[in-house]
XYZ file of C-alpha atoms in Angstrom:
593
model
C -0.343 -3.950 -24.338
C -0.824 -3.256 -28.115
C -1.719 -6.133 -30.722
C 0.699 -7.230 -32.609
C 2.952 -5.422 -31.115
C 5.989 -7.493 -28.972
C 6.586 -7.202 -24.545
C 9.922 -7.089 -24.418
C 10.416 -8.258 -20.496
C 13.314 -7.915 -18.598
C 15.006 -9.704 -15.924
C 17.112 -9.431 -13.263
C 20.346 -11.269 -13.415
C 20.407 -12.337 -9.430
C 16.882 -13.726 -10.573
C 15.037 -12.415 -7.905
C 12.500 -9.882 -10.104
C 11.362 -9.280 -13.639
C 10.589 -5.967 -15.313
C 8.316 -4.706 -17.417
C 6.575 -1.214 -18.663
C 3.207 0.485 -18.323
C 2.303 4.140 -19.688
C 5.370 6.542 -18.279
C 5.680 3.382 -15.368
C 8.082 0.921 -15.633
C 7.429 -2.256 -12.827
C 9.961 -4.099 -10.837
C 8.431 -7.185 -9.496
C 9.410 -9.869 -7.275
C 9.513 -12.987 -9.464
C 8.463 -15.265 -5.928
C 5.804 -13.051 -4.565
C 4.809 -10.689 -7.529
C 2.425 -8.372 -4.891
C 5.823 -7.276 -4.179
C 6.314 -4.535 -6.700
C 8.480 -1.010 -6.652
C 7.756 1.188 -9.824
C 9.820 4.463 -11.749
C 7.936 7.257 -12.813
C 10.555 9.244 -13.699
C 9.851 9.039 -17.551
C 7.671 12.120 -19.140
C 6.441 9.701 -21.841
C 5.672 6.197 -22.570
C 8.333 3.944 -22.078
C 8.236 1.173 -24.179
C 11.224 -1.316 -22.813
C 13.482 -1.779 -19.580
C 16.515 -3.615 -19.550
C 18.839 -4.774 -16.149
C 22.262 -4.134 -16.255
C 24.055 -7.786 -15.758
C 25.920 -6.189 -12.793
C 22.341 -5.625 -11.232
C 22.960 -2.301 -9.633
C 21.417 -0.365 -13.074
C 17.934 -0.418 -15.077
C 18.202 1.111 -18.478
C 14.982 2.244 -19.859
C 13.843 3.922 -23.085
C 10.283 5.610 -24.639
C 9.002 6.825 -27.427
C 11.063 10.099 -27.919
C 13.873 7.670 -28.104
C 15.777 9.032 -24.792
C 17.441 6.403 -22.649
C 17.247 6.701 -18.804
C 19.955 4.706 -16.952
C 18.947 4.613 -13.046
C 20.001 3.085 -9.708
C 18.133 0.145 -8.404
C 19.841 -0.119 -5.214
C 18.190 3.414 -3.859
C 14.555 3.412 -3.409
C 14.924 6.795 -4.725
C 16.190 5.343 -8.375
C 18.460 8.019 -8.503
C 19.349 8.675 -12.494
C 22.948 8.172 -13.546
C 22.982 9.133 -16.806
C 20.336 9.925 -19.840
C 21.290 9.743 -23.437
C 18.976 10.375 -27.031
C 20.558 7.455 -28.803
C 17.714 7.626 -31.846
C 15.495 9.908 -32.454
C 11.748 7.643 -32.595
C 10.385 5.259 -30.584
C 12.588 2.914 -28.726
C 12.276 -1.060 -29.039
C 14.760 -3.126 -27.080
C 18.067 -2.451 -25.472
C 20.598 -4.960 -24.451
C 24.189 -4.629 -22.775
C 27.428 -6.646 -23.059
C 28.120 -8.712 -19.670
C 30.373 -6.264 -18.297
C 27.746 -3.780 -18.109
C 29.833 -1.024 -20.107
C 28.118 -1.289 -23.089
C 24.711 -0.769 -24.743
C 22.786 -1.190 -28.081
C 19.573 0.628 -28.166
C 17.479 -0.002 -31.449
C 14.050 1.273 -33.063
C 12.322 3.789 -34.811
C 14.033 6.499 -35.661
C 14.797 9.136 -38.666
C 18.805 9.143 -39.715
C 19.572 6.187 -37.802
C 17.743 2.894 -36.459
C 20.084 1.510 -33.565
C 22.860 2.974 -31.729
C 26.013 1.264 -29.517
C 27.747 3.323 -27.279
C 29.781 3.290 -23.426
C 27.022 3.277 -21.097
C 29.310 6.149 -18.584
C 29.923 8.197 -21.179
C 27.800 8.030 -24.388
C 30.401 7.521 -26.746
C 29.949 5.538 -29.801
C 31.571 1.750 -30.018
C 30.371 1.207 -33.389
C 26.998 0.851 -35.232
C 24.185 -1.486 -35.798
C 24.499 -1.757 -39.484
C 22.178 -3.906 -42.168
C 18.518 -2.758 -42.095
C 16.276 -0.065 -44.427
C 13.632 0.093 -42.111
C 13.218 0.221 -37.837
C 14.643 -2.659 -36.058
C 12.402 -4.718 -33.843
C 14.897 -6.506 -31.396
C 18.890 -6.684 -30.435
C 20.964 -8.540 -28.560
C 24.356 -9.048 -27.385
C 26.412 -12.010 -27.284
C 27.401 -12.641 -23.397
C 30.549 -13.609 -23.819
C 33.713 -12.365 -25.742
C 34.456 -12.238 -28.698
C 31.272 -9.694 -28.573
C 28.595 -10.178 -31.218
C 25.449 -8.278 -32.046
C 22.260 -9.220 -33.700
C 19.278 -7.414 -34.579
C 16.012 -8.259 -36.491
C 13.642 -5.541 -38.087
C 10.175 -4.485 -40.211
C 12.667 -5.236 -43.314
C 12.854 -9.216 -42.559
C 16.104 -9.070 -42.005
C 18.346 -10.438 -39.351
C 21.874 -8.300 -39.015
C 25.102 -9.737 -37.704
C 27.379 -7.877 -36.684
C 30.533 -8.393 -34.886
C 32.854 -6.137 -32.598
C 33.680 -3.901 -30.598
C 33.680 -0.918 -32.198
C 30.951 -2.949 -34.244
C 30.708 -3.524 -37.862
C 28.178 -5.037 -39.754
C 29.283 -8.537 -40.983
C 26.207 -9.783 -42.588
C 22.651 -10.831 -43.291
C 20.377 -13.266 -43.033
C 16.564 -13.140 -44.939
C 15.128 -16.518 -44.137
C 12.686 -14.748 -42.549
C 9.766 -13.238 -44.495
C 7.385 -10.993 -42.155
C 8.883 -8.791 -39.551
C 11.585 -10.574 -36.847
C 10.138 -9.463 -33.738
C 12.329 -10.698 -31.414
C 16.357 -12.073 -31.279
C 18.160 -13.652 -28.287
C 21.615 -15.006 -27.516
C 21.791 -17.997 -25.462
C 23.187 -17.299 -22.021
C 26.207 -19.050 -22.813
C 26.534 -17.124 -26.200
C 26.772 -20.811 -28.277
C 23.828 -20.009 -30.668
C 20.891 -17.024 -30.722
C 17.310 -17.446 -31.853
C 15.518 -15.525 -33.764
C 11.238 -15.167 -34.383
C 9.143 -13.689 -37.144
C 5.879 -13.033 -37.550
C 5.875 -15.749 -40.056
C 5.902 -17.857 -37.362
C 9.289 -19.234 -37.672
C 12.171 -19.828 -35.239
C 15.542 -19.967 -36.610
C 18.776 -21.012 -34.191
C 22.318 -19.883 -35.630
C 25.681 -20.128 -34.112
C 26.686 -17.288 -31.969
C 30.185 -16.667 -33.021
C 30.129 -16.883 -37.003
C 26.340 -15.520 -37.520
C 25.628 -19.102 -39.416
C 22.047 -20.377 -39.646
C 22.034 -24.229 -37.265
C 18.314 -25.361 -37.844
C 14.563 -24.359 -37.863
C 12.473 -25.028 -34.675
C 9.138 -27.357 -35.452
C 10.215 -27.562 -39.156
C 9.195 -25.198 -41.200
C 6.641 -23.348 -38.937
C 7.000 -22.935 -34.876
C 3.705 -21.386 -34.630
C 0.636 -20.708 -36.661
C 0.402 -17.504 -35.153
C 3.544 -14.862 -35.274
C 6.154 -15.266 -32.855
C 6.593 -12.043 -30.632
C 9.239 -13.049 -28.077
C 11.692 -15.952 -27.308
C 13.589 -16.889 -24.034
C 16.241 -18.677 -23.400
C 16.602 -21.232 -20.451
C 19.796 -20.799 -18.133
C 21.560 -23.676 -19.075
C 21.450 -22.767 -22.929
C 19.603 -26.167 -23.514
C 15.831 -25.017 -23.977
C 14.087 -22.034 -25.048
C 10.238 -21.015 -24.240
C 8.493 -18.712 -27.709
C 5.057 -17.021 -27.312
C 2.720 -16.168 -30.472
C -0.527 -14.749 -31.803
C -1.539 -18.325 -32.125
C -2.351 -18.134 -28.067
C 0.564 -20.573 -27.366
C 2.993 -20.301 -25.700
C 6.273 -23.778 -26.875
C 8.959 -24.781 -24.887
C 11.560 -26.264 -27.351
C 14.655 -28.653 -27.234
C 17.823 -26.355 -28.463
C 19.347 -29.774 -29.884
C 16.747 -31.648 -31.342
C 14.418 -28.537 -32.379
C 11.714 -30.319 -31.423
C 9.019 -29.170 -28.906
C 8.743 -30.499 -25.806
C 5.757 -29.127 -24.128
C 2.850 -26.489 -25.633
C 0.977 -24.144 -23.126
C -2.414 -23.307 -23.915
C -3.747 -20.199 -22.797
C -7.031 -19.649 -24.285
C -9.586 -18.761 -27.225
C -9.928 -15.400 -26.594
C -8.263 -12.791 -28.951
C -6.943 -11.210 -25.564
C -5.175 -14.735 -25.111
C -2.303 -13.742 -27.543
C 0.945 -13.974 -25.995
C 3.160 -10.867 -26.851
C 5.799 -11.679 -24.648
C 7.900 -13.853 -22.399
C 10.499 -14.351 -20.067
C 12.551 -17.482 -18.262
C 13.738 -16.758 -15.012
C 15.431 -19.053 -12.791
C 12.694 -22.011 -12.618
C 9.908 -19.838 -13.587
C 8.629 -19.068 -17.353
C 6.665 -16.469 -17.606
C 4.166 -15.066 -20.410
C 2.395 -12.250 -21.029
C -0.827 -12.089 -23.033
C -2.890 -9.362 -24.969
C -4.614 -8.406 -21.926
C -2.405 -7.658 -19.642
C -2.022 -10.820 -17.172
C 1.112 -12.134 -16.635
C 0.929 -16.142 -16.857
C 2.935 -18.309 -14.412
C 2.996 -21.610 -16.798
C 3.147 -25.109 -14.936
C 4.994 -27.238 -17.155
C 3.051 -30.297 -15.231
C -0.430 -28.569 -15.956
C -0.044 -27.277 -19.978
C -3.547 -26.068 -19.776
C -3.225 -24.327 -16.731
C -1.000 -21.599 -15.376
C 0.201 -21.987 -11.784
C -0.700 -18.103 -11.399
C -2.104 -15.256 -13.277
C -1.026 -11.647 -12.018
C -3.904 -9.449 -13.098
C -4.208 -5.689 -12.568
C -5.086 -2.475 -14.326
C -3.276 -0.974 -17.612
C -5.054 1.912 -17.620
C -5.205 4.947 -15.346
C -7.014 4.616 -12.556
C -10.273 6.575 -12.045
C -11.512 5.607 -8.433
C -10.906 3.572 -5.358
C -12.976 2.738 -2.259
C -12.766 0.344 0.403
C -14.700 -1.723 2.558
C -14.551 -3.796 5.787
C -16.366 -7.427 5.979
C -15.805 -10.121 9.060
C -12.714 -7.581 9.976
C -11.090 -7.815 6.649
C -10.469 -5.207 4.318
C -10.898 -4.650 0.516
C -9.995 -2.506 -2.140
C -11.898 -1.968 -4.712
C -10.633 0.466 -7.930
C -11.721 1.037 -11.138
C -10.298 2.439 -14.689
C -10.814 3.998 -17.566
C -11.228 1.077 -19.564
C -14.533 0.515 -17.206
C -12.573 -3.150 -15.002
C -13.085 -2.832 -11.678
C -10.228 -4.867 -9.796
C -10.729 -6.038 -6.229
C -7.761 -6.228 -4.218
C -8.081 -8.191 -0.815
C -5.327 -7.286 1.985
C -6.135 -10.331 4.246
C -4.487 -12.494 1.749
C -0.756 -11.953 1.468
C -0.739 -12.941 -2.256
C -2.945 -9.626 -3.348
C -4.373 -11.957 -5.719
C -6.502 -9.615 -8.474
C -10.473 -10.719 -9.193
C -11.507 -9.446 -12.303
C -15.130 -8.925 -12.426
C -15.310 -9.029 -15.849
C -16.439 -5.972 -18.071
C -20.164 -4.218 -16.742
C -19.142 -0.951 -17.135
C -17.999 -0.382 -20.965
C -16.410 3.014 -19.752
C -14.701 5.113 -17.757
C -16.271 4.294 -13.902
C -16.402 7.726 -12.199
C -17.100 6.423 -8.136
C -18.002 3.701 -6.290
C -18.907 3.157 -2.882
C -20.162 0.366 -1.154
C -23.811 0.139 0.377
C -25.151 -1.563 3.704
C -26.286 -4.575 1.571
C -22.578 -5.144 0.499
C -23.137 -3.899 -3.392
C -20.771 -2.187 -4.851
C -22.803 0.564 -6.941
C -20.766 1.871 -9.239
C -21.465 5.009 -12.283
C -19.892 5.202 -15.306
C -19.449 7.326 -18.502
C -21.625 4.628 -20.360
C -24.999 6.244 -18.599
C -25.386 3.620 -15.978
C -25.331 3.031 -12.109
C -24.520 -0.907 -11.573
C -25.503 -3.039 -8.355
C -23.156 -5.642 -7.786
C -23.028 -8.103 -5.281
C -19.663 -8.291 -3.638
C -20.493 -12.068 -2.326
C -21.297 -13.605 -6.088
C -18.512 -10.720 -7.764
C -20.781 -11.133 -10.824
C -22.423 -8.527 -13.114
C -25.835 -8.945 -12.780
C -27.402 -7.763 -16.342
C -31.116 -6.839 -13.927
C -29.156 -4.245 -11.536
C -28.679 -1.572 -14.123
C -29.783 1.917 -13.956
C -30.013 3.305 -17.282
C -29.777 7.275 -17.145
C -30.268 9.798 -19.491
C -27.304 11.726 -18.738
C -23.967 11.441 -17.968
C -23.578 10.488 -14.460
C -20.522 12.255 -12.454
C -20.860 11.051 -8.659
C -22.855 8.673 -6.931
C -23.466 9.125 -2.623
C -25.750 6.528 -0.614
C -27.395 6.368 2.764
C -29.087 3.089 4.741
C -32.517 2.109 3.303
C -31.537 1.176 -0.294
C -31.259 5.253 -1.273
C -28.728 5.898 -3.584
C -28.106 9.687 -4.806
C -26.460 10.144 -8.440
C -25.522 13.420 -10.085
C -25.221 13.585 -13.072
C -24.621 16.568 -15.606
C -27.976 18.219 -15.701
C -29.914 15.883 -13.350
C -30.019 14.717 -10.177
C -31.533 11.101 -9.852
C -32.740 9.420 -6.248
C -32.669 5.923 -6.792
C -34.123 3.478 -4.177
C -33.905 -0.256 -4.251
C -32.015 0.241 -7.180
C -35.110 2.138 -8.967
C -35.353 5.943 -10.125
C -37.767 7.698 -7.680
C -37.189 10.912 -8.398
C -35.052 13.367 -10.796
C -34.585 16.938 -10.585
C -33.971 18.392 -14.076
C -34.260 21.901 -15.438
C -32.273 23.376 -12.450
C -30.609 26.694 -12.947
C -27.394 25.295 -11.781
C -24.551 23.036 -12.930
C -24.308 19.762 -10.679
C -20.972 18.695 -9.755
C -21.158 16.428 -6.673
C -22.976 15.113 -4.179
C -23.568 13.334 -0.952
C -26.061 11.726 1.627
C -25.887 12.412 5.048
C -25.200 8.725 7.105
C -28.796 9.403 8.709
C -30.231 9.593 5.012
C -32.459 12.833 5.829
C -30.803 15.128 3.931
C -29.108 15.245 0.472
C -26.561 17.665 -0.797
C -25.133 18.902 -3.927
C -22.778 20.958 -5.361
C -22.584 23.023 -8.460
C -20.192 25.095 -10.688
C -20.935 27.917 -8.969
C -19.642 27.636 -5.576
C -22.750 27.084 -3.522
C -23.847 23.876 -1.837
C -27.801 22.993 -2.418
C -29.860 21.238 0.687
C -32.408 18.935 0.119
C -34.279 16.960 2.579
C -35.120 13.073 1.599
C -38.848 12.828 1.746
C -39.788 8.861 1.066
C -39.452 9.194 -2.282
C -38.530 12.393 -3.400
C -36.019 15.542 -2.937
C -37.261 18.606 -1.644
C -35.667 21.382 -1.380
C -34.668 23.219 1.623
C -34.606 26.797 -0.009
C -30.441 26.800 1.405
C -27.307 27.117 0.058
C -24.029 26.667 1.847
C -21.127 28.830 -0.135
C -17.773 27.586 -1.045
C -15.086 29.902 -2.479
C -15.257 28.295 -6.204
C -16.438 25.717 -8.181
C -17.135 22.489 -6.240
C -15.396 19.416 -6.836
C -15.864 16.785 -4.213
C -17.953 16.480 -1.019
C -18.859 14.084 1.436
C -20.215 13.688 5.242
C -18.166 12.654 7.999
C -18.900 9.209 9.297
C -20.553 10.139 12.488
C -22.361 12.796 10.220
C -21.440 15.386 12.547
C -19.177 16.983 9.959
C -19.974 18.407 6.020
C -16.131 18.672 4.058
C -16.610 20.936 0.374
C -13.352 21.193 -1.813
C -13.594 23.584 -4.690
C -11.115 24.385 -7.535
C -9.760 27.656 -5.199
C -7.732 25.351 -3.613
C -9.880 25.317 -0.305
C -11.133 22.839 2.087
C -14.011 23.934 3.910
C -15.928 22.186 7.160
C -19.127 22.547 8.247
C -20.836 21.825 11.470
C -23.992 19.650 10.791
C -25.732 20.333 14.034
C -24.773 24.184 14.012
C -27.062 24.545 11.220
C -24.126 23.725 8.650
C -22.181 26.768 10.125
C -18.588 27.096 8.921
C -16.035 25.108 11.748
C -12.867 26.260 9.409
C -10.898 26.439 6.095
C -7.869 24.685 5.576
C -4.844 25.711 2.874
C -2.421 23.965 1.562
C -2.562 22.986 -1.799
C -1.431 24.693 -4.964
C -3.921 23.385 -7.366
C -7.668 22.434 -7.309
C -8.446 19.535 -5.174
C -9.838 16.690 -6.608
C -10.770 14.271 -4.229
C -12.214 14.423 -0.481
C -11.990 10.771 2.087
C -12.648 10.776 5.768
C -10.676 8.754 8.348
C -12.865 6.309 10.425
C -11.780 8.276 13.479
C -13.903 11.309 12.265
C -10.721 13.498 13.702
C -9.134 13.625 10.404
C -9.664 13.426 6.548
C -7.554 13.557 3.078
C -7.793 15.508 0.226
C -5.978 15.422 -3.121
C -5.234 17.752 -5.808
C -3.973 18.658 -9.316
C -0.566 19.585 -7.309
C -0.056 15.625 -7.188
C -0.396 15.803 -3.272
C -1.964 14.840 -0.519
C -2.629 16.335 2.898
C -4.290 14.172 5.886
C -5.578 17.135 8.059
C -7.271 17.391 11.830
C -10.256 19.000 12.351
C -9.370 20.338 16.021
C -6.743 21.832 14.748
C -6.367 23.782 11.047
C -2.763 23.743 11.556
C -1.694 20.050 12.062
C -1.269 18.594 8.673
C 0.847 15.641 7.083
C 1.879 16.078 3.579
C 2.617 13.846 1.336
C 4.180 15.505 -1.556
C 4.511 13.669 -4.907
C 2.434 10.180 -4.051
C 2.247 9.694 -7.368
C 4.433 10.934 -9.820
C 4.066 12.810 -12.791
C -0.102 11.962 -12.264
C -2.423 13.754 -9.592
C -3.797 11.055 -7.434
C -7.653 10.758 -9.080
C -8.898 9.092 -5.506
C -8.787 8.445 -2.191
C -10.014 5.741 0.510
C -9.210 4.781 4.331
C -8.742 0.556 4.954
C -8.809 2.261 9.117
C -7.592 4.918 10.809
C -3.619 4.284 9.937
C -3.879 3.102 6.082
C -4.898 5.369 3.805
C -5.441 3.967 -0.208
C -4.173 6.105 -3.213
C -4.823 6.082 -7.296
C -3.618 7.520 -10.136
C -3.335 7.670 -14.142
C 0.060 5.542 -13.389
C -2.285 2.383 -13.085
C -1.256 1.990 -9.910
C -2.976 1.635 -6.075
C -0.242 2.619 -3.544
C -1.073 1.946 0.439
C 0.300 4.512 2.745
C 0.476 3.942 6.404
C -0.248 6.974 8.358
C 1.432 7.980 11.985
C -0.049 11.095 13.823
């Protein structure tokens, strides 16, 4: 999301799921049960809108090059049909005619701001004509005789009529930007909204202005997107002004104004109607289920993360598992797979940065460190920042490990801090090694960490202090995860050369075996529950589950994210193993030996 800048949502014409974009993702959700989700990935840059075909068998989607994607939905693969580079800037909204031959793509762009052309073959049908500067919004009039609108940064409102289509004329009631323009599904009359915070209705065949919605303003706020009901009698607008209006298409009067909050974040950028729900989106991200019974009070908010996601861990309570990831924006989201909604639970913002792990300690805290300097305690039965457990470092922490008793191990980028009931004990500074990572062995005796030079430090846990054991454990390269096998029986060290290497804890941390298989430096490290297997990661966007009895038994799963490297790994048991990414998105995988 981007203030002051429209959501253009799209839905799906059997009414069944809505579609939106994040980053290079665009999301397909189930409109009933939105923790039903399938994404495309298949974009190389942002894509700014996404648009069903009204058969329902194609998604047409568009970035900020200005190249169109037209894809299958029927496939899981979302196998692409055709791609076109309609304009040559960033794209704003697409529509089709209803016999899903035809498209009009429109936006930023250099010779040309909108394009219409035959969806099989790229051929122009005309032009959208009328505007000096990018065009904000277009629309197609669902029934023949075909009409086109579009509204742009000039104020202006275009009418055009074909095919091949010609401009026809103008209307400049309007007098900020028109951020959004929409034919009624029966094609009698389209709406347009400015940020001037004015609706206008005109008549869908001749292009002539009907009425004004509210009188002279709609909104105090600008008006980023309106949608029309599917009976053609009522339309829903959303606007800066954190409202979101459902209005009477006769009368132009309102009928019914949502309130959704105080908060900047609370502006509503965009909005959708859908069968019986209405949908709105605000600056923040959550998508609003409104309850026209309840004004004041959505039926359901679907929150998640917009940015990439940094780290992920799980954790079992009463039998039930959690997830738990966290982005660069510094939200942690907890995600709880007992309840078949997925409902999201923000925690709010603690961390006002990038989080770089978490795990979960005996006391059921999540400690978390973050790019902001600290290590946060947070109860996982109150979910509340608590503003007393902070640990303020003086460096940059990069990993955090911990181990019963209340020990907690950070390392950070020239220290390493033991922390115990949530207080520094001890730091080892001026070492003449980079720290990378670390962990604590399950028994809490010993401590180990890795540096940018390939070797593996030992340090025994003395009450309150580190001390070291004088040993180093070699790795081929620089090391870039670790941790201890459940049991503790087993040490796993990944290093940028591409290599996972075992030890054997009670052999004296001798080498058990290396395992190959990726093409790029692994990232991330997770043991199964079973202690027979484990997952790694790496910069080759894969991820291998391998066995330790056996080096050459390996699942691969190539591409679980794609375009992004998965950033993070966790197990829910010995089947389910829990992915992230920069895609803003946690993927489940279920895992059969």
């Amino acid at each position: 999301m981007e203030r002051g800048v429209a959501k253009v949502l799209g839905g799906d014409p059997k009414g069944n799921n809505f579609l939106y974009t994040n980053g290079k993702t665009v999301v397909i959700r189930n409109i009933d049960n939105p923790s039903i989700a399938d994404i495309y990935t298949e974009h190389p840059l942002q894509v700014t809108v996404a648009k069903y075909a009204p058969s329902g068998f194609y998604i047409a989607s568009g970035d900020v090059s200005g190249k169109i994607r037209i894809w299958d939905t029927t496939q899981k693969e979302h196998l692409l049909k055709y791609e076109y580079q309609p304009i040559a800037g960033k794209v704003r909204d697409i529509a089709w005619t209803e016999d899903s031959k035809r498209m009009a793509v429109v936006g930023e762009g250099r010779e040309k701001y909108g394009a219409v052309f035959l969806w099989d073959s790229g051929s122009s049908v005309g032009e959208v004509g009328g505007h000096a500067k990018s065009i904000n919004s277009v629309d197609l009039k669902p029934s023949r005789p075909y009409r086109l609108v579009s509204g742009g940064d000039d104020s202006i409102v275009a009418f055009s009529e074909g095919p091949p289509f010609k401009f026809k004329l103008t209307n400049k009631d309007h007098s900020r930007f028109v951020n959004c323009v929409r034919f009624s599904p029966d094609g009698s009359r389209f709406a347009t909204a400015g940020a001037d915070g004015v609706i206008i209705l005109f008549d869908g065949k001749t292009g002539e202005k009907v009425c004004v919605l509210g009188g002279e303003k709609a909104h105090s706020g600008g008006v980023y997107a309106v949608s029309w009901s599917p009976d053609s009698s009522q339309l829903i607008s959303a606007s800066g002004d954190k409202t979101v209006k459902l209005w009477d298409a006769s009368s132009g009067a309102v009928v019914t104004t949502f309130t959704m909050g105080n908060d900047v974040m609370d502006q509503q950028l965009g909005c959708l109607w859908q069968k019986d729900h209405l949908i709105s989106v605000s600056l923040s991200g959550n998508i609003n289920y409104l309850d026209r019974n309840n004004p004041d009070k959505p039926l359901r908010i679907v929150k998640g993360h917009s940015k990439s996601i940094h780290c992920v861990t799980t954790h079992r309570t009463d039998g039930r598992a959690t997830i738990y990831s966290a982005s660069h924006d510094g939200h942690i989201n907890i995600l709880s797979c007992a309840c078949p909604k997925l409902q999201w639970l923000k925690l709010g913002k603690g961390h006002t940065n990038q989080v770089n792990k978490m795990v979960v300690d005996e006391s059921d805290q999540l400690v978390s460190c973050g790019m902001d300097d600290t290590v946060r305690f947070t109860s996982l039965q109150t979910k509340q920042y608590s503003a007393s457990d902070v640990v303020k470092l003086d460096s940059q922490p990069k990993c955090v490990s911990i181990a019963p008793g209340g020990i907690t191990l950070v390392v950070c980028i020239d220290l390493v801090v033991l922390l115990k009931d949530k207080k520094k004990v001890f730091t080892l500074e001026n070492m003449d090694y980079e720290p990378e990572t670390g962990a604590v062995h399950p028994g809490g005796t010993t401590a180990v960490v890795g540096g940018s030079d390939g070797k593996v430090r030992l340090y025994s846990v003395q009450g309150s202090s580190l001390k070291d054991e004088g040993r180093t454990l070699d790795a081929t390269g620089r090391i870039t995860s670790m941790a201890f096998s459940n049991d503790g029986a087993y040490l796993a060290v990944t290093d940028e050369k591409k290599v996972l290497r075992i030890f054997t804890v009670a052999d004296d941390y001798a080498i058990k075996d290396d395992f190959y298989g990726h093409h790029a430096k692994i990232v991330s490290v997770a043991w199964c529950p079973d202690n027979e297997h484990l997952a790694t990661s790496g910069m080759d966007m894969m991820v291998y589950i391998w066995t330790i009895s056996d080096s050459n038994i390996r699942i691969k799963i190539p591409d679980a994210h794609r375009l992004h490297h998965v950033t993070s790994l966790a197990w829910i048991d010995a089947n389910t193993l829990v992915t992230s990414s920069y895609d803003a998105c946690v993927k489940q995988w279920t895992i059969q030996y």
